[in-house]
XYZ file of C-alpha atoms in Angstrom:
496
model
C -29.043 -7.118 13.885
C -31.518 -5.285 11.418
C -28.889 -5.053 8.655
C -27.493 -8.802 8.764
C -28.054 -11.743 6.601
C -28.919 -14.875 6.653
C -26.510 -17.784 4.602
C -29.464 -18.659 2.132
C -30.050 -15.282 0.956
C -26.249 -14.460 0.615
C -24.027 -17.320 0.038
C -25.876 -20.685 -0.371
C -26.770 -19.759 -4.007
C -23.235 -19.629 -4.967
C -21.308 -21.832 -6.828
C -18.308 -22.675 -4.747
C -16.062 -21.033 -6.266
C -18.010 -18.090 -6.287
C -18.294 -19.036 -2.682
C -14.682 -18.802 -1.973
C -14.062 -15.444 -3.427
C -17.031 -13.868 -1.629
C -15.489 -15.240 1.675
C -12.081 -14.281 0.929
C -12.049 -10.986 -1.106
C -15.719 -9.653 0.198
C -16.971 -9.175 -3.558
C -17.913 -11.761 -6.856
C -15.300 -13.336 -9.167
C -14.655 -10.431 -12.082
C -15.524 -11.527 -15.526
C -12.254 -12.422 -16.723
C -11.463 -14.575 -13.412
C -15.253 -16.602 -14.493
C -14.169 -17.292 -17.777
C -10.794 -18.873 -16.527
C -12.802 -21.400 -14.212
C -9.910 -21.717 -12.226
C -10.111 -24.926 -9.852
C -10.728 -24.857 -5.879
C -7.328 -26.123 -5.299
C -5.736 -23.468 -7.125
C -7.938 -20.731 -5.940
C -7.228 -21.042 -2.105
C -3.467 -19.879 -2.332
C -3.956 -17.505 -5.335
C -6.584 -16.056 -3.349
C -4.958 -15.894 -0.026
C -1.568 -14.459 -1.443
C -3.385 -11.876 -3.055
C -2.695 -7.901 -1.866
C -6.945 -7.847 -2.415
C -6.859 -10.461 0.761
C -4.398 -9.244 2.855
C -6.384 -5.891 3.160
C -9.742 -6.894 3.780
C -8.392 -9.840 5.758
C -5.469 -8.731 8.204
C -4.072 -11.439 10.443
C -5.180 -9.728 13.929
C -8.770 -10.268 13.931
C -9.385 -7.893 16.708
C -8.992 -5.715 13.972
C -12.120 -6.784 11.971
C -14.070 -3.312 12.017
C -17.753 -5.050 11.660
C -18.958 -1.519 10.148
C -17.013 -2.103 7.231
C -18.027 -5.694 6.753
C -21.375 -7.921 5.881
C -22.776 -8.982 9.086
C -24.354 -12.193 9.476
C -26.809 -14.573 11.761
C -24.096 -17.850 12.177
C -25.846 -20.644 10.451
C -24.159 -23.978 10.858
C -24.526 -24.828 7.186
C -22.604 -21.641 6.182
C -19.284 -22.028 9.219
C -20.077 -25.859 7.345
C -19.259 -24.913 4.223
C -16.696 -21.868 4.774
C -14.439 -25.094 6.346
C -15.165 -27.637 3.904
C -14.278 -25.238 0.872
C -11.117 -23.648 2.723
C -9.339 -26.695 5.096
C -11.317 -29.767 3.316
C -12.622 -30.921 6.429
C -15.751 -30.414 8.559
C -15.546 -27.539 11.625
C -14.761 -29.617 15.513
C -17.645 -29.192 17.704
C -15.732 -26.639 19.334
C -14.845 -24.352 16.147
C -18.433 -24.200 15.213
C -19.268 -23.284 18.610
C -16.934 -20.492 18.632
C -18.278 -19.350 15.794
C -21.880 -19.653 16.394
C -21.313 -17.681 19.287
C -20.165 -14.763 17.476
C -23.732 -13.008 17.137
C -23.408 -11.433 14.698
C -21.013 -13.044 12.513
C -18.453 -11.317 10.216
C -17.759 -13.543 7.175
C -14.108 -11.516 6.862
C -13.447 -12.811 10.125
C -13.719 -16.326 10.153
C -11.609 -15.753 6.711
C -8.883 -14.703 8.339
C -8.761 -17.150 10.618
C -8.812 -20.167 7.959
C -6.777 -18.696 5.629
C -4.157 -17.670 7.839
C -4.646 -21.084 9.887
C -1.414 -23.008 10.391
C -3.050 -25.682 8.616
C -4.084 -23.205 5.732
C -0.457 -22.454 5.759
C 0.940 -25.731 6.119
C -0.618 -27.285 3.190
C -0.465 -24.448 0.557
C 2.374 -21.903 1.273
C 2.130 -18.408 2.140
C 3.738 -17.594 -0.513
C 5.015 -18.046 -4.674
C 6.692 -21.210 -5.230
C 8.862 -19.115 -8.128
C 11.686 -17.642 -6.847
C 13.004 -14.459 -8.511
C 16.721 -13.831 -9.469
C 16.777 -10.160 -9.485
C 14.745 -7.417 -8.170
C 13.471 -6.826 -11.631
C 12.147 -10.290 -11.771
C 10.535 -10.082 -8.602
C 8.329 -7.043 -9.522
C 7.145 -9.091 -12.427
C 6.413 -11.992 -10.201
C 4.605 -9.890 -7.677
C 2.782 -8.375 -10.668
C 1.276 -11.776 -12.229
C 0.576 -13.246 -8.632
C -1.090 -10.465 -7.328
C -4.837 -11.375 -8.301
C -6.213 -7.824 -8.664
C -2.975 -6.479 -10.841
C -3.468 -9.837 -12.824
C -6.271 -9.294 -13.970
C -5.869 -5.883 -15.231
C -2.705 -7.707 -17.011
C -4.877 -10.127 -18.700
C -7.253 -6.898 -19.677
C -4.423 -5.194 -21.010
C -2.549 -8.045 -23.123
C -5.983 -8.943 -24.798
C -6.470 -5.357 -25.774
C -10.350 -4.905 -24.790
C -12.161 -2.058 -24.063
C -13.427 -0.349 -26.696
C -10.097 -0.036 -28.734
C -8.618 2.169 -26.293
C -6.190 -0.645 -25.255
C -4.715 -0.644 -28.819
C -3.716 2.829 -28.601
C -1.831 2.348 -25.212
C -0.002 -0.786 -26.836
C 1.477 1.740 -28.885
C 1.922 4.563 -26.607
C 3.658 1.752 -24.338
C 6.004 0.525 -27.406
C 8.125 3.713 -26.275
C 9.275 1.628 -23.149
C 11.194 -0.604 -25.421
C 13.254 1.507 -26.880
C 16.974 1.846 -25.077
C 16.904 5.498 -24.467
C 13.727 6.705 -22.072
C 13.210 10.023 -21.242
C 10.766 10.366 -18.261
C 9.399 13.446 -16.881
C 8.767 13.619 -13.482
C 6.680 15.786 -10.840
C 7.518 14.588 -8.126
C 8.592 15.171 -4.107
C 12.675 15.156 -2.844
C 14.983 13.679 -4.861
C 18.438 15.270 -5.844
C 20.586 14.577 -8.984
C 22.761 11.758 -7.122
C 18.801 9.669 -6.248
C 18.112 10.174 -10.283
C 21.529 8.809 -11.207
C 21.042 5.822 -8.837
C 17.425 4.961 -10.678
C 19.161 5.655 -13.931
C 22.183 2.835 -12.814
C 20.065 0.514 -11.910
C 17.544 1.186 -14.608
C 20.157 -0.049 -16.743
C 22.171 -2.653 -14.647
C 18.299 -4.171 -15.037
C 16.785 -3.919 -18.509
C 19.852 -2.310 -20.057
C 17.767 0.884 -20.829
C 19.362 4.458 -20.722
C 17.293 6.587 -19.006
C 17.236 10.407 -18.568
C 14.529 12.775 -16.324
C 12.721 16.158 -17.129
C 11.532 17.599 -13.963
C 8.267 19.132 -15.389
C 4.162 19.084 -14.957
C 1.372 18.734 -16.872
C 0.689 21.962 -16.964
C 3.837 22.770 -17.788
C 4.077 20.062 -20.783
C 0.981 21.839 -22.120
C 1.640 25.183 -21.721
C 5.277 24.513 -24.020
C 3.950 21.666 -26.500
C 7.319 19.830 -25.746
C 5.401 16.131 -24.907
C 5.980 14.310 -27.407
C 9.388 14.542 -26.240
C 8.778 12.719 -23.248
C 8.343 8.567 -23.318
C 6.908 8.794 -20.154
C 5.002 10.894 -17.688
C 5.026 9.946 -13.881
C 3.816 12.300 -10.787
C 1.769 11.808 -8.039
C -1.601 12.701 -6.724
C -0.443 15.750 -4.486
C 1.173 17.517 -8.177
C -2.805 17.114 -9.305
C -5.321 18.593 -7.487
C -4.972 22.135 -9.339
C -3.383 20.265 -12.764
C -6.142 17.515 -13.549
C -9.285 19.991 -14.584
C -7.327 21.898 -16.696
C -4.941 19.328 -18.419
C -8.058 16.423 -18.795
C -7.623 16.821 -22.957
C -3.901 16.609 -22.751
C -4.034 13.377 -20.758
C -6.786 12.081 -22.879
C -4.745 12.872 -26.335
C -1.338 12.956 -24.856
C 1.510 10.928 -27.275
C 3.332 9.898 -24.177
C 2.141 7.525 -21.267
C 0.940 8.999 -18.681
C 1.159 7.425 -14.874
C -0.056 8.467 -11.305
C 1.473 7.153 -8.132
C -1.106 7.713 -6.110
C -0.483 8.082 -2.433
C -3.737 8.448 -1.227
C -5.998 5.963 -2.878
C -7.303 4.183 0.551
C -9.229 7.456 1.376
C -9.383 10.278 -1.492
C -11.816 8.052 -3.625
C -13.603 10.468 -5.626
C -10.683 12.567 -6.609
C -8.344 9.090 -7.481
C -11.094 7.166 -9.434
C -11.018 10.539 -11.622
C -7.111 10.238 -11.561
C -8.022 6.409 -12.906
C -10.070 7.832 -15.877
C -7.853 9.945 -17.243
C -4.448 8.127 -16.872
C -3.108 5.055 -18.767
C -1.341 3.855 -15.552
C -2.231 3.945 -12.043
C -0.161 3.097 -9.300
C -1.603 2.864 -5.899
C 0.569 3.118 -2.805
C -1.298 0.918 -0.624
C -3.494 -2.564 -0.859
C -6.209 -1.980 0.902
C -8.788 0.564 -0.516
C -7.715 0.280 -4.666
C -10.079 -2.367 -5.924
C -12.375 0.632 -6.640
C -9.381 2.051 -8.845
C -10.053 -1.381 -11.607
C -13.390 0.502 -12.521
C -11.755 3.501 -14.779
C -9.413 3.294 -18.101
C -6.031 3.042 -16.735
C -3.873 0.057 -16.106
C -3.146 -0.779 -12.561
C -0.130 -1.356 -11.005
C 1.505 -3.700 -8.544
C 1.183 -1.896 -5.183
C 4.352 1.128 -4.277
C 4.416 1.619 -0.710
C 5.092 4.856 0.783
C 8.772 5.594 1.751
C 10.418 8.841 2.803
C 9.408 11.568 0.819
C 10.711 15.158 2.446
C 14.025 14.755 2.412
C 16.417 12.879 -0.534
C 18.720 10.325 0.908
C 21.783 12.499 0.385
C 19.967 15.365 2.901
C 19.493 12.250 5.494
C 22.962 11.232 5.715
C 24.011 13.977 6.499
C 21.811 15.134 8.689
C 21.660 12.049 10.777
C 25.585 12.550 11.295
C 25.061 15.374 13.548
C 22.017 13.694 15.822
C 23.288 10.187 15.544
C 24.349 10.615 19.234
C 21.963 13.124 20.428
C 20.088 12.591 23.712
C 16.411 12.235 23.017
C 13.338 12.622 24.544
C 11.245 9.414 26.251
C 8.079 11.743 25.436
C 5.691 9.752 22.665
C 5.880 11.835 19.517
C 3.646 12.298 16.512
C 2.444 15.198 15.108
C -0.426 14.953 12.600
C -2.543 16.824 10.215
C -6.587 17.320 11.163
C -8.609 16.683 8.086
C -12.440 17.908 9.400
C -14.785 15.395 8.433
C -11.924 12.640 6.745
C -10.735 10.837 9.489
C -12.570 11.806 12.535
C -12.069 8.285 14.108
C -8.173 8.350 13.989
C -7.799 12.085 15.150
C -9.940 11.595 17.859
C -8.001 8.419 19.160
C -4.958 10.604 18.867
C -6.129 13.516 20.740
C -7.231 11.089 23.569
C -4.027 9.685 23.682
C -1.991 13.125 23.917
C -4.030 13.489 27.187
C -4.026 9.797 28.497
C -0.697 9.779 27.728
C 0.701 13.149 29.206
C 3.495 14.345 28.927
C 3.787 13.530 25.136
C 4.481 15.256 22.414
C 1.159 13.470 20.658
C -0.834 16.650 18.680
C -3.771 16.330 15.689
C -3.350 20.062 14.178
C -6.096 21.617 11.456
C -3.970 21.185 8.388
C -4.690 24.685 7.604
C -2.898 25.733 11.302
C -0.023 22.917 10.709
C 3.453 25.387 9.931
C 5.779 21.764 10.005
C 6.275 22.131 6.179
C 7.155 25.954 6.525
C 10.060 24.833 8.396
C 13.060 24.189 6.841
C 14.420 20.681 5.778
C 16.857 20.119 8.422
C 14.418 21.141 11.293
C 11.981 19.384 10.726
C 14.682 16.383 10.385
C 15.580 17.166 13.455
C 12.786 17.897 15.270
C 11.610 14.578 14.913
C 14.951 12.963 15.736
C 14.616 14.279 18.806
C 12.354 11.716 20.275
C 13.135 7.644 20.962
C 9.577 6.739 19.751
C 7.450 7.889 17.349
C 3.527 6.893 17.028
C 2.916 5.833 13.476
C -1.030 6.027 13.386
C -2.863 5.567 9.733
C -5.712 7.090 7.913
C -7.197 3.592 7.439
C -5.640 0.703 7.372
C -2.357 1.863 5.365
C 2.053 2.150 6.220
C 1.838 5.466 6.209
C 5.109 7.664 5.059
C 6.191 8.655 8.643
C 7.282 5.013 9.579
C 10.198 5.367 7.244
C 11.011 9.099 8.778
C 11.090 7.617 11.857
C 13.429 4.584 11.028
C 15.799 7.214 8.701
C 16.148 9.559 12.155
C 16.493 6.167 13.916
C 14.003 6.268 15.909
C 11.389 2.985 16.839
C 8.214 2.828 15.316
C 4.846 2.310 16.783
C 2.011 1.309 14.758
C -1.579 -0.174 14.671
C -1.681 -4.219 14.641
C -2.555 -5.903 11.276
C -1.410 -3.175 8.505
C -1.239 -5.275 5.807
C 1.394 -4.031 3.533
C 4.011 -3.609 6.338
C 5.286 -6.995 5.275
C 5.891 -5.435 1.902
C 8.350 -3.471 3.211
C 10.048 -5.459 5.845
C 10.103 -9.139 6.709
C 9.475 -10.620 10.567
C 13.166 -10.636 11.271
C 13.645 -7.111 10.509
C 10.468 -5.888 12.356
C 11.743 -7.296 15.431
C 15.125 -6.442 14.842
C 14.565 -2.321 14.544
C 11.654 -3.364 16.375
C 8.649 -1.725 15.012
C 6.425 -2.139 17.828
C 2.692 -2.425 17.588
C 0.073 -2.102 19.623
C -3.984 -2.721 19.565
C -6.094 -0.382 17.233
C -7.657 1.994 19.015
C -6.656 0.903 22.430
C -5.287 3.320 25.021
C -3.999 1.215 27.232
C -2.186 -0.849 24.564
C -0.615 2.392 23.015
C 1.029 2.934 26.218
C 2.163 -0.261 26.938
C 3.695 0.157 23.219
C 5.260 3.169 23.961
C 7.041 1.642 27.002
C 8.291 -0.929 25.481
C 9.714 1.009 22.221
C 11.337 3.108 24.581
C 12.917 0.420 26.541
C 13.986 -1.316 23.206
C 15.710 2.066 22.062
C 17.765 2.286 25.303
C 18.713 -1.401 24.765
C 19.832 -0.850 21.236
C 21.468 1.912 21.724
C 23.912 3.771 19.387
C 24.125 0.428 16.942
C 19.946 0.149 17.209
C 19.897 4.149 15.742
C 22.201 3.088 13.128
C 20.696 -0.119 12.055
C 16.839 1.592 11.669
C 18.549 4.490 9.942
C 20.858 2.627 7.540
C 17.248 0.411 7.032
C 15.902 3.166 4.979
C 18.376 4.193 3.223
C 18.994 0.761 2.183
C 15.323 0.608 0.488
C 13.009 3.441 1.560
C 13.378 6.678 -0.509
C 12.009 7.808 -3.476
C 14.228 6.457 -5.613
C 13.917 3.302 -4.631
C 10.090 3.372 -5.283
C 10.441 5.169 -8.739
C 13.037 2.034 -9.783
C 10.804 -0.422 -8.912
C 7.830 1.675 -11.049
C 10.069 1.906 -13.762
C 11.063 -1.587 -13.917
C 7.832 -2.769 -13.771
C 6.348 -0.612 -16.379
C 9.348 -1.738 -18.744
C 8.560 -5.453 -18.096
C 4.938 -5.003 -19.065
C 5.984 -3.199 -22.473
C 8.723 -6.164 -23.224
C 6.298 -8.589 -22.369
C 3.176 -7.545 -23.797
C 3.988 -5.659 -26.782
């Protein structure tokens, strides 16, 4: 109890709206959201629909870590308060109970359980009252609801900092014309995924667009940039590129963007990546508010998807498995990162042994030979198993969720990820069924694997296909990089 607080000398001076967002979001109102002086009523659902929420907040609280939260002695004037600001009524005797029992209090946890209250729900929506006519639409309605991405909009359109804003408006003029050329660094994709971007690119915005597979290094070694309208890679293409090309990003005529795929745990190495690029894209929610300190524009959230194989390899591969007998063995294989994510590899190496026989293994990633293999092995070695443990660094939907639904197996993952719903609604979760069990529980993990396994058998031949056919539908790269793309051209129609 040494490092709690008390409600005095955290929350009660607070105005309530500051109140509200330190509840909700775990941090003070930004300048930009102070000067709007937004109302109460209007805060609650922007705040709870927010991507900044959902990842501090998730709706199991059993997965509240309290070592990544403020800890507090429960004071009845501050449970008082936290109801009368969110619900607009006083706690029952027994809710403040409850919560004066918790000893000590996390403030994240009682948020989550008033903002994702029935009655929370009932009387503001869950969700955007706008509805969106096209996919293109939707990523600009995500972009403006989305409270963190807003308000690097708002930074962006009123063309602050320092003047370097007015040199991006022009650098992101390029985006209007009708003919884009984009060069790209990125993982699988084959020329029939680049034509389907390019289609839809133009179905969309009406915008012709051709790729250059290049790098940065590459682009600076031949002078040939200013060719290019836009460059897009992501975070793995960097680590030996960013030291060395730092001037050309800095003075570079094109725009220059970074998907980054690992922003909710390489922090050092992506808040560089946000100081050097004009656009920033992270791939998951939770751990990017850090990302809004550096120069670059960030983007609506890109979730991970399949990125070994291009959806051309898939198909057909997964014709010559699709009727395969498989294994009932748990599978995951994973990378050891010394000193990164000690708490999740050592909850997977328990469970290869609780769980024996399994095919559950945490290997150094200096010892790991699965990407020597070639394509189609490694496609099929892990379509050779019914379920597939889906554990993340922290928090995140990591990429081998959509592996596992394109070889059509089920997926098993932690309780409360936060941007799963991104990707798939309820029905769909519980149609494939991506099956979850609790964080760091054993017991729970097996349980999980039991029933995935049991769900596989009952689905059978159609359940294979319909997980499979899931991700090609909307899981590969090039689905991600249209949705980028699209977004990125909305902004430059929009605000230039």
């Amino acid at each position: 109890m040494a490092n709690s607080k008390n409600y005095s000398e955290t929350f009660a001076p607070l105005s309530d709206e500051e109140f509200i967002y330190l509840l909700g979001l775990g941090r003070l109102p930004s300048e930009w959201e102070r000067k709007k002086n937004v109302e109460l009523a209007l805060l609650r659902p922007k705040i709870a629909n927010s991507a900044e929420f959902e990842a501090r907040n998730p709706r199991c609280p059993e997965f509240v870590n309290d070592g990544f939260d403020l800890l507090m002695t429960p004071e009845p004037d501050f449970i008082d308060r936290a109801y009368r600001i969110v619900l607009e009524r006083e706690p029952t005797i027994e809710e403040m109970n409850l919560w004066m029992s918790e000893t000590p209090l996390n403030p994240a946890k009682l948020a989550s359980a008033l903002f994702h209250s029935d009655e929370f729900t009932c009387r503001y929506g869950a969700h955007p009252s706008e509805t969106p006519n096209s996919p293109a639409e939707h990523r600009i309605l995500q972009f403006k609801t989305d409270t963190t991405n807003w308000d690097l909009y708002c930074t962006y359109v009123s063309k602050r900092r320092n003047g370097q804003d007015h040199r991006r408006a022009d650098k992101l003029l390029r985006l209007k014309k009708s003919d884009l050329t984009v060069g790209l660094n990125i993982f699988a994709m084959d020329f029939l995924d680049l034509e389907q971007v390019s289609v839809e690119l133009r179905r969309y915005h009406g915008v012709n667009v051709s790729f250059e597979i290049t790098s940065l290094a590459a682009i600076r070694d031949s002078h040939s940039g200013s060719d290019i309208d836009l460059f897009l890679t992501n975070n793995n293409f960097l680590q030996h590129d960013l030291a060395s090309c730092r001037e050309l990003l800095v003075d570079s005529p094109f725009i220059s963007a970074c998907w980054l795929w690992d922003n909710h745990h390489l922090f050092g190495f992506s808040s560089d990546v946000a100081n050097c690029f004009d656009i920033i894209i992270p791939a998951h929610s939770n751990g990017q508010t850090y990302l809004h300190g550096g120069r670059a524009i960030v983007g609506s959230v890109a979730p991970c998807c399949v990125f070994q194989w291009s959806s051309s390899e898939v198909a057909f591969y997964f014709e010559q498995i699709v009727t395969q007998t498989r294994a009932d063995e748990l599978y995951g294989r994973f990378n050891g990162y010394p000193g990164r994510c000690g708490l999740r590899d050592g909850f997977l190496r328990q469970a290869s042994e609780a769980l024996y026989p399994s095919r559950v293994s945490v290997i150094p990633v200096e010892e790991n030979k699965f990407f020597y293999a070639t394509n189609q092995d490694r496609f099929n070695e892990i379509a050779g198993f019914k379920a597939i443990v889906c554990n993340p660094i922290y928090n995140d939907v990591p990429a081998r969720v959509f592996d596992a639904l394109a070889v059509g197996a089920v997926p098993i993952v932690p309780h409360g990820l936060p941007d799963l719903s991104r990707c798939f609604d309820a029905a769909a979760q519980v149609a494939f069924p991506i099956v979850s069990y609790i964080p760091d529980n054993i017991e729970s993990l097996r349980a999980a694997t039991r029933a995935a396994i049991a769900a596989f058998d009952a689905g059978g031949a159609e359940g294979v296909k319909l997980r499979h056919q899931a991700a090609m539908d909307g899981h590969f790269l090039h689905h991600r990089l249209t949705a980028m793309l699209s977004e990125l051209i909305a902004l430059a129609k929009s605000s230039c």
